[in-house]
PDB file of C-alpha atoms in Angstrom:
ATOM      1  CA  MET A 783      53.797 164.149 116.048  1.00 63.00           C
ATOM      2  CA  TRP A 784      56.549 166.465 114.821  1.00 61.00           C
ATOM      3  CA  MET A 785      59.060 164.732 117.060  1.00 64.00           C
ATOM      4  CA  ALA A 786      58.050 161.359 115.618  1.00 62.00           C
ATOM      5  CA  LEU A 787      58.393 162.669 112.060  1.00 63.00           C
ATOM      6  CA  GLY A 788      61.779 164.142 112.883  1.00 63.00           C
ATOM      7  CA  ALA A 789      62.971 160.883 114.396  1.00 63.00           C
ATOM      8  CA  ALA A 790      61.751 158.952 111.343  1.00 61.00           C
ATOM      9  CA  ALA A 791      63.541 161.390 109.028  1.00 65.00           C
ATOM     10  CA  CYS A 792      66.762 160.993 111.011  1.00 70.00           C
ATOM     11  CA  LEU A 793      66.527 157.200 110.844  1.00 72.00           C
ATOM     12  CA  LEU A 794      65.889 157.339 107.105  1.00 70.00           C
ATOM     13  CA  LEU A 795      68.859 159.659 106.607  1.00 71.00           C
ATOM     14  CA  LEU A 796      71.044 157.342 108.692  1.00 69.00           C
ATOM     15  CA  PHE A 797      69.918 154.368 106.584  1.00 63.00           C
ATOM     16  CA  PHE A 798      70.844 156.135 103.332  1.00 62.00           C
ATOM     17  CA  LEU A 799      74.192 157.206 104.793  1.00 76.00           C
ATOM     18  CA  ILE A 800      75.056 153.638 105.834  1.00 76.00           C
ATOM     19  CA  VAL A 801      74.088 152.249 102.407  1.00 67.00           C
ATOM     20  CA  MET A 802      76.056 154.993 100.647  1.00 69.00           C
ATOM     21  CA  LEU A 803      79.202 154.339 102.704  1.00 77.00           C
ATOM     22  CA  ARG A 804      78.898 150.599 102.116  1.00 80.00           C
ATOM     23  CA  ASP A 805      78.186 150.814  98.383  1.00 67.00           C
ATOM     24  CA  SER A 806      80.980 153.344  97.858  1.00 79.00           C
ATOM     25  CA  ASN A 807      83.555 150.939  99.279  1.00 87.00           C
ATOM     26  CA  ARG A 808      82.635 147.498  97.976  1.00 92.00           C
ATOM     27  CA  PHE A 809      82.299 145.678  94.672  1.00 89.00           C
ATOM     28  CA  VAL A 810      80.270 142.725  93.447  1.00 96.00           C
ATOM     29  CA  THR A 811      81.039 140.221  90.704  1.00 97.00           C
ATOM     30  CA  VAL A 812      78.501 140.171  87.866  1.00 98.00           C
ATOM     31  CA  HIS A 813      78.314 137.388  85.256  1.00 98.00           C
ATOM     32  CA  TYR A 814      77.100 137.341  81.644  1.00 98.00           C
ATOM     33  CA  ARG A 815      76.991 134.365  79.269  1.00 97.00           C
ATOM     34  CA  LEU A 816      76.561 134.973  75.528  1.00 97.00           C
ATOM     35  CA  ARG A 817      76.458 132.811  72.421  1.00 95.00           C
ATOM     36  CA  ALA A 818      78.873 134.301  69.932  1.00 95.00           C
ATOM     37  CA  PRO A 819      78.726 133.797  66.150  1.00 94.00           C
ATOM     38  CA  ARG A 820      82.040 132.912  64.455  1.00 95.00           C
ATOM     39  CA  LEU A 821      83.671 132.212  67.812  1.00 97.00           C
ATOM     40  CA  LYS A 822      86.055 129.241  67.591  1.00 96.00           C
ATOM     41  CA  LYS A 823      86.072 128.248  71.252  1.00 95.00           C
ATOM     42  CA  LYS A 824      84.734 129.491  74.542  1.00 97.00           C
ATOM     43  CA  VAL A 825      86.524 132.278  76.349  1.00 98.00           C
ATOM     44  CA  ARG A 826      86.112 133.933  79.744  1.00 98.00           C
ATOM     45  CA  ILE A 827      86.727 137.685  79.918  1.00 98.00           C
ATOM     46  CA  ALA A 828      87.269 139.837  82.999  1.00 98.00           C
ATOM     47  CA  LEU A 829      86.154 143.383  82.180  1.00 98.00           C
ATOM     48  CA  LEU A 830      87.641 146.289  84.148  1.00 98.00           C
ATOM     49  CA  ALA A 831      86.407 149.868  83.881  1.00 98.00           C
ATOM     50  CA  ASP A 832      86.399 153.098  85.876  1.00 96.00           C
ATOM     51  CA  LEU A 833      88.606 152.052  88.744  1.00 97.00           C
ATOM     52  CA  HIS A 834      89.722 155.689  89.039  1.00 96.00           C
ATOM     53  CA  ASN A 835      92.699 154.608  91.106  1.00 95.00           C
ATOM     54  CA  LYS A 836      90.544 153.157  93.885  1.00 95.00           C
ATOM     55  CA  ARG A 837      92.062 150.574  96.183  1.00 94.00           C
ATOM     56  CA  TYR A 838      90.394 147.494  97.620  1.00 95.00           C
ATOM     57  CA  GLY A 839      92.956 146.373 100.151  1.00 91.00           C
ATOM     58  CA  GLU A 840      96.710 146.801 100.057  1.00 91.00           C
ATOM     59  CA  GLY A 841      97.886 146.623  96.441  1.00 90.00           C
ATOM     60  CA  ASN A 842      94.245 146.049  95.424  1.00 94.00           C
ATOM     61  CA  LYS A 843      94.532 142.574  96.924  1.00 95.00           C
ATOM     62  CA  LYS A 844      90.771 141.991  97.291  1.00 96.00           C
ATOM     63  CA  LEU A 845      90.102 142.846  93.669  1.00 97.00           C
ATOM     64  CA  LEU A 846      93.022 140.717  92.467  1.00 97.00           C
ATOM     65  CA  GLU A 847      91.787 137.749  94.466  1.00 97.00           C
ATOM     66  CA  ALA A 848      88.290 138.162  93.018  1.00 98.00           C
ATOM     67  CA  VAL A 849      89.686 138.139  89.468  1.00 98.00           C
ATOM     68  CA  ASP A 850      91.834 135.088  90.175  1.00 98.00           C
ATOM     69  CA  ARG A 851      88.854 133.164  91.522  1.00 98.00           C
ATOM     70  CA  GLN A 852      87.133 133.600  88.156  1.00 98.00           C
ATOM     71  CA  LYS A 853      90.115 132.184  86.185  1.00 98.00           C
ATOM     72  CA  PRO A 854      89.685 134.455  83.133  1.00 98.00           C
ATOM     73  CA  ASP A 855      91.377 133.829  79.799  1.00 98.00           C
ATOM     74  CA  LEU A 856      91.645 137.550  79.013  1.00 98.00           C
ATOM     75  CA  ILE A 857      91.617 140.861  80.853  1.00 98.00           C
ATOM     76  CA  LEU A 858      89.929 143.661  78.891  1.00 98.00           C
ATOM     77  CA  CYS A 859      89.920 147.268  80.076  1.00 98.00           C
ATOM     78  CA  ALA A 860      87.216 149.675  78.910  1.00 98.00           C
ATOM     79  CA  GLY A 861      89.031 152.732  80.252  1.00 95.00           C
ATOM     80  CA  ASP A 862      89.534 155.064  83.212  1.00 97.00           C
ATOM     81  CA  LEU A 863      91.587 152.884  85.493  1.00 98.00           C
ATOM     82  CA  ILE A 864      93.328 156.136  86.452  1.00 97.00           C
ATOM     83  CA  THR A 865      92.078 159.660  87.219  1.00 95.00           C
ATOM     84  CA  SER A 866      93.360 162.656  85.284  1.00 93.00           C
ATOM     85  CA  VAL A 867      94.416 164.991  88.095  1.00 93.00           C
ATOM     86  CA  PRO A 868      97.804 166.696  87.575  1.00 94.00           C
ATOM     87  CA  GLY A 869     100.387 165.165  89.874  1.00 90.00           C
ATOM     88  CA  HIS A 870      97.900 162.602  91.216  1.00 89.00           C
ATOM     89  CA  SER A 871      99.323 159.182  92.100  1.00 92.00           C
ATOM     90  CA  MET A 872      98.372 156.323  89.771  1.00 95.00           C
ATOM     91  CA  GLU A 873      99.908 153.631  91.954  1.00 96.00           C
ATOM     92  CA  ASN A 874      96.676 151.844  92.901  1.00 96.00           C
ATOM     93  CA  ALA A 875      95.805 151.349  89.233  1.00 97.00           C
ATOM     94  CA  LYS A 876      99.388 150.371  88.447  1.00 97.00           C
ATOM     95  CA  ALA A 877      99.459 147.749  91.193  1.00 96.00           C
ATOM     96  CA  LEU A 878      96.334 146.142  89.746  1.00 97.00           C
ATOM     97  CA  VAL A 879      97.583 146.221  86.150  1.00 98.00           C
ATOM     98  CA  ARG A 880     101.052 144.989  87.100  1.00 97.00           C
ATOM     99  CA  ALA A 881      99.708 141.962  88.970  1.00 97.00           C
ATOM    100  CA  LEU A 882      97.078 141.006  86.391  1.00 98.00           C
ATOM    101  CA  ALA A 883      99.328 141.472  83.354  1.00 98.00           C
ATOM    102  CA  ALA A 884     101.833 139.084  84.919  1.00 98.00           C
ATOM    103  CA  LYS A 885      99.193 136.324  84.833  1.00 97.00           C
ATOM    104  CA  TYR A 886      96.805 137.044  81.961  1.00 98.00           C
ATOM    105  CA  PRO A 887      96.806 138.568  78.469  1.00 98.00           C
ATOM    106  CA  PHE A 888      95.776 142.196  79.087  1.00 98.00           C
ATOM    107  CA  TYR A 889      94.233 144.521  76.463  1.00 98.00           C
ATOM    108  CA  TYR A 890      93.641 148.157  77.339  1.00 98.00           C
ATOM    109  CA  GLY A 891      91.171 150.579  75.726  1.00 98.00           C
ATOM    110  CA  ASN A 892      91.328 154.220  76.797  1.00 97.00           C
ATOM    111  CA  GLY A 893      88.721 156.231  78.632  1.00 96.00           C
ATOM    112  CA  ASN A 894      88.432 159.994  78.722  1.00 95.00           C
ATOM    113  CA  HIS A 895      90.887 160.211  81.638  1.00 96.00           C
ATOM    114  CA  GLU A 896      93.630 158.329  79.778  1.00 97.00           C
ATOM    115  CA  TYR A 897      92.875 160.416  76.699  1.00 96.00           C
ATOM    116  CA  ARG A 898      93.557 163.605  78.669  1.00 95.00           C
ATOM    117  CA  ILE A 899      96.864 162.598  80.235  1.00 96.00           C
ATOM    118  CA  TYR A 900      98.207 161.349  76.888  1.00 96.00           C
ATOM    119  CA  ARG A 901      97.220 164.399  74.848  1.00 95.00           C
ATOM    120  CA  GLN A 902      97.543 167.321  77.241  1.00 95.00           C
ATOM    121  CA  PRO A 903     101.175 167.356  78.439  1.00 95.00           C
ATOM    122  CA  GLU A 904     100.887 171.095  79.052  1.00 96.00           C
ATOM    123  CA  THR A 905      98.471 170.206  81.869  1.00 96.00           C
ATOM    124  CA  PHE A 906      99.617 166.771  83.001  1.00 95.00           C
ATOM    125  CA  GLY A 907     103.338 166.989  82.388  1.00 95.00           C
ATOM    126  CA  LYS A 908     104.977 163.563  82.051  1.00 95.00           C
ATOM    127  CA  MET A 909     102.055 161.589  83.519  1.00 96.00           C
ATOM    128  CA  GLY A 910     100.912 160.329  80.123  1.00 96.00           C
ATOM    129  CA  ALA A 911     104.357 159.331  78.903  1.00 96.00           C
ATOM    130  CA  ALA A 912     105.096 157.599  82.212  1.00 96.00           C
ATOM    131  CA  TYR A 913     101.841 155.647  82.136  1.00 97.00           C
ATOM    132  CA  ARG A 914     102.403 154.550  78.536  1.00 97.00           C
ATOM    133  CA  ALA A 915     105.889 153.360  79.436  1.00 97.00           C
ATOM    134  CA  PHE A 916     104.511 151.501  82.439  1.00 98.00           C
ATOM    135  CA  LEU A 917     101.892 149.668  80.333  1.00 98.00           C
ATOM    136  CA  LYS A 918     104.499 148.764  77.716  1.00 97.00           C
ATOM    137  CA  GLY A 919     106.802 147.453  80.436  1.00 97.00           C
ATOM    138  CA  CYS A 920     104.010 145.226  81.731  1.00 97.00           C
ATOM    139  CA  HIS A 921     103.363 143.893  78.196  1.00 97.00           C
ATOM    140  CA  VAL A 922      99.852 145.342  78.183  1.00 98.00           C
ATOM    141  CA  ARG A 923      98.495 145.807  74.648  1.00 97.00           C
ATOM    142  CA  LEU A 924      97.186 149.368  74.368  1.00 97.00           C
ATOM    143  CA  LEU A 925      94.499 149.668  71.678  1.00 98.00           C
ATOM    144  CA  GLU A 926      94.145 153.283  70.527  1.00 96.00           C
ATOM    145  CA  ASN A 927      91.987 153.395  67.410  1.00 97.00           C
ATOM    146  CA  SER A 928      93.559 150.089  66.487  1.00 97.00           C
ATOM    147  CA  SER A 929      92.772 146.402  66.588  1.00 97.00           C
ATOM    148  CA  THR A 930      94.345 143.021  67.104  1.00 97.00           C
ATOM    149  CA  GLU A 931      93.279 139.511  66.218  1.00 97.00           C
ATOM    150  CA  LEU A 932      93.005 136.702  68.754  1.00 97.00           C
ATOM    151  CA  PRO A 933      93.098 133.783  66.303  1.00 97.00           C
ATOM    152  CA  GLU A 934      92.752 131.105  68.965  1.00 97.00           C
ATOM    153  CA  TYR A 935      89.244 132.379  69.696  1.00 97.00           C
ATOM    154  CA  GLY A 936      88.280 133.841  66.337  1.00 97.00           C
ATOM    155  CA  ILE A 937      88.012 137.307  67.903  1.00 98.00           C
ATOM    156  CA  ARG A 938      88.994 140.668  66.459  1.00 98.00           C
ATOM    157  CA  LEU A 939      89.409 143.164  69.301  1.00 98.00           C
ATOM    158  CA  TYR A 940      89.159 146.922  68.657  1.00 98.00           C
ATOM    159  CA  GLY A 941      89.976 149.828  70.947  1.00 98.00           C
ATOM    160  CA  LEU A 942      88.210 153.137  70.277  1.00 97.00           C
ATOM    161  CA  ASP A 943      89.963 156.266  71.556  1.00 95.00           C
ATOM    162  CA  LEU A 944      87.127 158.797  71.613  1.00 92.00           C
ATOM    163  CA  PRO A 945      88.059 162.503  71.421  1.00 89.00           C
ATOM    164  CA  GLU A 946      86.746 164.659  74.229  1.00 85.00           C
ATOM    165  CA  GLN A 947      83.972 166.262  72.169  1.00 85.00           C
ATOM    166  CA  TYR A 948      82.157 162.919  72.318  1.00 84.00           C
ATOM    167  CA  TYR A 949      81.959 163.189  76.114  1.00 83.00           C
ATOM    168  CA  GLY A 950      80.070 166.499  76.093  1.00 72.00           C
ATOM    169  CA  ARG A 951      78.186 167.345  79.254  1.00 70.00           C
ATOM    170  CA  PHE A 952      74.458 168.162  79.236  1.00 61.00           C
ATOM    171  CA  LYS A 953      74.230 166.987  75.614  1.00 63.00           C
ATOM    172  CA  LYS A 954      74.881 164.031  73.313  1.00 66.00           C
ATOM    173  CA  THR A 955      77.222 164.444  70.372  1.00 73.00           C
ATOM    174  CA  THR A 956      76.365 162.366  67.298  1.00 79.00           C
ATOM    175  CA  PHE A 957      78.784 159.548  66.529  1.00 86.00           C
ATOM    176  CA  ASP A 958      78.010 157.309  63.560  1.00 88.00           C
ATOM    177  CA  ALA A 959      79.322 154.164  61.884  1.00 91.00           C
ATOM    178  CA  ARG A 960      81.154 156.114  59.185  1.00 93.00           C
ATOM    179  CA  THR A 961      83.166 158.041  61.780  1.00 93.00           C
ATOM    180  CA  LEU A 962      84.006 154.809  63.581  1.00 94.00           C
ATOM    181  CA  SER A 963      85.201 153.223  60.321  1.00 95.00           C
ATOM    182  CA  ARG A 964      87.532 156.156  59.746  1.00 95.00           C
ATOM    183  CA  MET A 965      88.961 155.741  63.226  1.00 94.00           C
ATOM    184  CA  VAL A 966      89.397 151.976  63.590  1.00 95.00           C
ATOM    185  CA  GLY A 967      88.695 150.498  60.132  1.00 94.00           C
ATOM    186  CA  ARG A 968      85.942 148.100  59.134  1.00 95.00           C
ATOM    187  CA  PRO A 969      84.893 145.063  61.193  1.00 95.00           C
ATOM    188  CA  HIS A 970      86.114 141.657  60.017  1.00 94.00           C
ATOM    189  CA  ALA A 971      83.430 139.461  58.470  1.00 93.00           C
ATOM    190  CA  ASP A 972      85.125 136.222  59.568  1.00 95.00           C
ATOM    191  CA  CYS A 973      85.672 137.187  63.228  1.00 96.00           C
ATOM    192  CA  TYR A 974      83.604 137.915  66.290  1.00 98.00           C
ATOM    193  CA  ASN A 975      84.180 141.661  66.632  1.00 98.00           C
ATOM    194  CA  ILE A 976      84.567 143.110  70.134  1.00 98.00           C
ATOM    195  CA  LEU A 977      84.791 146.889  70.533  1.00 98.00           C
ATOM    196  CA  LEU A 978      86.228 148.562  73.638  1.00 98.00           C
ATOM    197  CA  ALA A 979      84.393 151.900  73.640  1.00 98.00           C
ATOM    198  CA  HIS A 980      84.404 153.754  76.938  1.00 97.00           C
ATOM    199  CA  ASN A 981      81.299 155.900  76.385  1.00 95.00           C
ATOM    200  CA  PRO A 982      78.122 153.785  75.918  1.00 95.00           C
ATOM    201  CA  ALA A 983      76.012 156.755  74.784  1.00 92.00           C
ATOM    202  CA  HIS A 984      76.932 156.037  71.148  1.00 93.00           C
ATOM    203  CA  PHE A 985      75.724 152.415  71.078  1.00 95.00           C
ATOM    204  CA  GLU A 986      73.632 152.981  67.953  1.00 95.00           C
ATOM    205  CA  GLY A 987      76.787 153.974  66.037  1.00 95.00           C
ATOM    206  CA  TYR A 988      78.781 151.055  67.412  1.00 97.00           C
ATOM    207  CA  ALA A 989      76.071 148.547  66.486  1.00 97.00           C
ATOM    208  CA  SER A 990      75.566 150.013  63.016  1.00 96.00           C
ATOM    209  CA  TRP A 991      79.316 149.791  62.416  1.00 97.00           C
ATOM    210  CA  GLY A 992      79.224 146.056  63.130  1.00 96.00           C
ATOM    211  CA  ALA A 993      80.417 145.501  66.703  1.00 97.00           C
ATOM    212  CA  ASP A 994      79.080 142.106  67.771  1.00 98.00           C
ATOM    213  CA  LEU A 995      79.841 143.064  71.365  1.00 98.00           C
ATOM    214  CA  THR A 996      80.637 146.527  72.717  1.00 98.00           C
ATOM    215  CA  LEU A 997      82.228 146.806  76.162  1.00 98.00           C
ATOM    216  CA  SER A 998      81.795 150.155  77.915  1.00 98.00           C
ATOM    217  CA  GLY A 999      81.797 151.957  81.247  1.00 95.00           C
ATOM    218  CA  HIS A1000      81.941 155.688  81.980  1.00 94.00           C
ATOM    219  CA  VAL A1001      78.445 156.163  83.479  1.00 92.00           C
ATOM    220  CA  HIS A1002      79.243 154.575  86.881  1.00 90.00           C
ATOM    221  CA  GLY A1003      75.830 152.901  86.895  1.00 85.00           C
ATOM    222  CA  GLY A1004      74.074 156.241  87.218  1.00 76.00           C
ATOM    223  CA  ILE A1005      75.726 156.845  90.641  1.00 80.00           C
ATOM    224  CA  VAL A1006      72.375 156.422  92.448  1.00 74.00           C
ATOM    225  CA  ARG A1007      70.032 153.638  91.337  1.00 75.00           C
ATOM    226  CA  LEU A1008      66.288 153.627  91.959  1.00 78.00           C
ATOM    227  CA  PRO A1009      63.834 150.736  91.536  1.00 76.00           C
ATOM    228  CA  TRP A1010      62.239 150.662  88.037  1.00 72.00           C
ATOM    229  CA  LEU A1011      64.026 153.890  87.077  1.00 78.00           C
ATOM    230  CA  GLY A1012      67.650 152.712  87.041  1.00 77.00           C
ATOM    231  CA  GLY A1013      70.584 155.112  87.233  1.00 73.00           C
ATOM    232  CA  VAL A1014      69.732 158.677  88.210  1.00 75.00           C
ATOM    233  CA  ILE A1015      72.597 160.777  86.815  1.00 76.00           C
ATOM    234  CA  SER A1016      75.370 160.117  84.327  1.00 78.00           C
ATOM    235  CA  THR A1017      78.941 161.359  84.496  1.00 77.00           C
ATOM    236  CA  SER A1018      77.911 163.715  81.658  1.00 75.00           C
ATOM    237  CA  LEU A1019      75.412 165.207  84.139  1.00 73.00           C
ATOM    238  CA  THR A1020      72.309 164.032  82.263  1.00 78.00           C
ATOM    239  CA  LEU A1021      69.389 162.609  84.224  1.00 80.00           C
ATOM    240  CA  PHE A1022      68.273 158.990  83.895  1.00 79.00           C
ATOM    241  CA  PRO A1023      70.756 157.963  81.179  1.00 86.00           C
ATOM    242  CA  LYS A1024      69.430 155.428  78.674  1.00 90.00           C
ATOM    243  CA  TYR A1025      72.589 153.329  78.925  1.00 92.00           C
ATOM    244  CA  ASP A1026      73.630 153.178  82.571  1.00 91.00           C
ATOM    245  CA  GLY A1027      74.756 149.625  83.271  1.00 92.00           C
ATOM    246  CA  GLY A1028      74.011 146.026  82.322  1.00 95.00           C
ATOM    247  CA  MET A1029      73.417 144.521  78.897  1.00 97.00           C
ATOM    248  CA  PHE A1030      71.614 146.086  75.932  1.00 97.00           C
ATOM    249  CA  GLU A1031      70.787 144.751  72.473  1.00 96.00           C
ATOM    250  CA  ARG A1032      70.195 146.423  69.121  1.00 94.00           C
ATOM    251  CA  GLU A1033      69.541 144.495  65.922  1.00 89.00           C
ATOM    252  CA  GLY A1034      71.239 141.395  67.272  1.00 92.00           C
ATOM    253  CA  ARG A1035      74.307 143.239  68.535  1.00 97.00           C
ATOM    254  CA  ARG A1036      74.999 143.616  72.242  1.00 98.00           C
ATOM    255  CA  MET A1037      76.614 146.073  74.606  1.00 98.00           C
ATOM    256  CA  ILE A1038      77.693 145.299  78.174  1.00 98.00           C
ATOM    257  CA  ILE A1039      78.273 148.314  80.408  1.00 98.00           C
ATOM    258  CA  SER A1040      80.285 147.952  83.573  1.00 97.00           C
ATOM    259  CA  ARG A1041      78.995 150.105  86.417  1.00 95.00           C
ATOM    260  CA  GLY A1042      82.625 150.712  87.212  1.00 94.00           C
ATOM    261  CA  LEU A1043      84.991 149.880  90.030  1.00 96.00           C
ATOM    262  CA  GLY A1044      85.432 153.363  91.475  1.00 93.00           C
ATOM    263  CA  SER A1045      84.119 156.916  91.468  1.00 90.00           C
ATOM    264  CA  HIS A1046      85.299 160.316  90.363  1.00 82.00           C
ATOM    265  CA  THR A1047      83.185 163.414  89.668  1.00 74.00           C
ATOM    266  CA  ILE A1048      80.517 162.485  92.220  1.00 74.00           C
ATOM    267  CA  PRO A1049      82.498 160.281  94.629  1.00 80.00           C
ATOM    268  CA  VAL A1050      79.594 158.306  96.102  1.00 82.00           C
ATOM    269  CA  ARG A1051      77.377 155.355  95.202  1.00 80.00           C
ATOM    270  CA  LEU A1052      73.908 154.547  96.491  1.00 73.00           C
ATOM    271  CA  PHE A1053      72.150 151.227  95.823  1.00 80.00           C
ATOM    272  CA  ASN A1054      74.849 150.882  93.193  1.00 86.00           C
ATOM    273  CA  PRO A1055      77.947 148.922  94.287  1.00 92.00           C
ATOM    274  CA  ALA A1056      80.988 148.786  92.033  1.00 94.00           C
ATOM    275  CA  GLU A1057      81.270 145.878  89.590  1.00 97.00           C
ATOM    276  CA  LEU A1058      83.795 143.337  88.440  1.00 98.00           C
ATOM    277  CA  VAL A1059      82.252 142.027  85.208  1.00 98.00           C
ATOM    278  CA  ILE A1060      82.860 138.466  84.007  1.00 98.00           C
ATOM    279  CA  ILE A1061      81.734 137.504  80.494  1.00 98.00           C
ATOM    280  CA  ASP A1062      81.608 133.945  79.179  1.00 98.00           C
ATOM    281  CA  LEU A1063      81.445 133.754  75.391  1.00 98.00           C
ATOM    282  CA  VAL A1064      80.561 130.395  73.872  1.00 97.00           C
ATOM    283  CA  PRO A1065      80.307 129.317  70.229  1.00 96.00           C
ATOM    284  CA  GLU A1066      76.764 129.151  68.893  1.00 85.00           C
ATOM    285  CA  SER A1067      77.121 125.410  68.378  1.00 77.00           C
ATOM    286  CA  GLU A1068      77.701 124.746  72.081  1.00 70.00           C
ATOM    287  CA  GLU A1069      74.889 123.952  74.458  1.00 56.00           C
TER     288      GLU A1069
END
């Protein structure tokens, strides 16, 4: 009996190991389609988040091919394409950005890892300055507590650069609409307002501010996903995070959370493959 139980346990462990290795090294393409008030014409968005310098093939060829197959109109980044390790190569992220920015309009919102390399030169040396120069050279629009209008689509796009205190571990720091207004200004009444906000934990504040659509990442899908329970642990080390991945709605306003394209603090995934997110926005008048 004990031998049979031991054999069963070994088989179960082997199964989990195989799934973990597979899910930690693949990505899937996930689609959303939303009706958007005040939108002038339909637009397809490819959302990138939490690559953490991971590579899918030489020069990220597999990921690039997957994006190209979707024929997006815009590339939006919700942060953490790189990993903030002093002296760490950022070439895998750069190869992806370089290739995509040559083909598509590319708008970049920071995550906590970009925030660190830009604001802590005493730790990261010239990494931040070099990455900024690289993005500028690729004609990527970096949105740091700023916004830009896409008049062709009737979209106002905002990039929120959250300070590190809003990524506190083991706790949630309050972030409200008033604070967001001070950082990025007020939403535009005549536009469809999209907010790039890396940390989804503050969705209530984003929605109250007036974001029609918030695009986030950061949580990596909860790292391990369980049936009915969802993600198990967030990157802030809280159990069963409320906002782990997928789409959420509050008072008519939506948030889409990418489960990310890579890993960092806990470098594994289980029942939780990485995601390339594709979002089709259509005017309310369209069928």
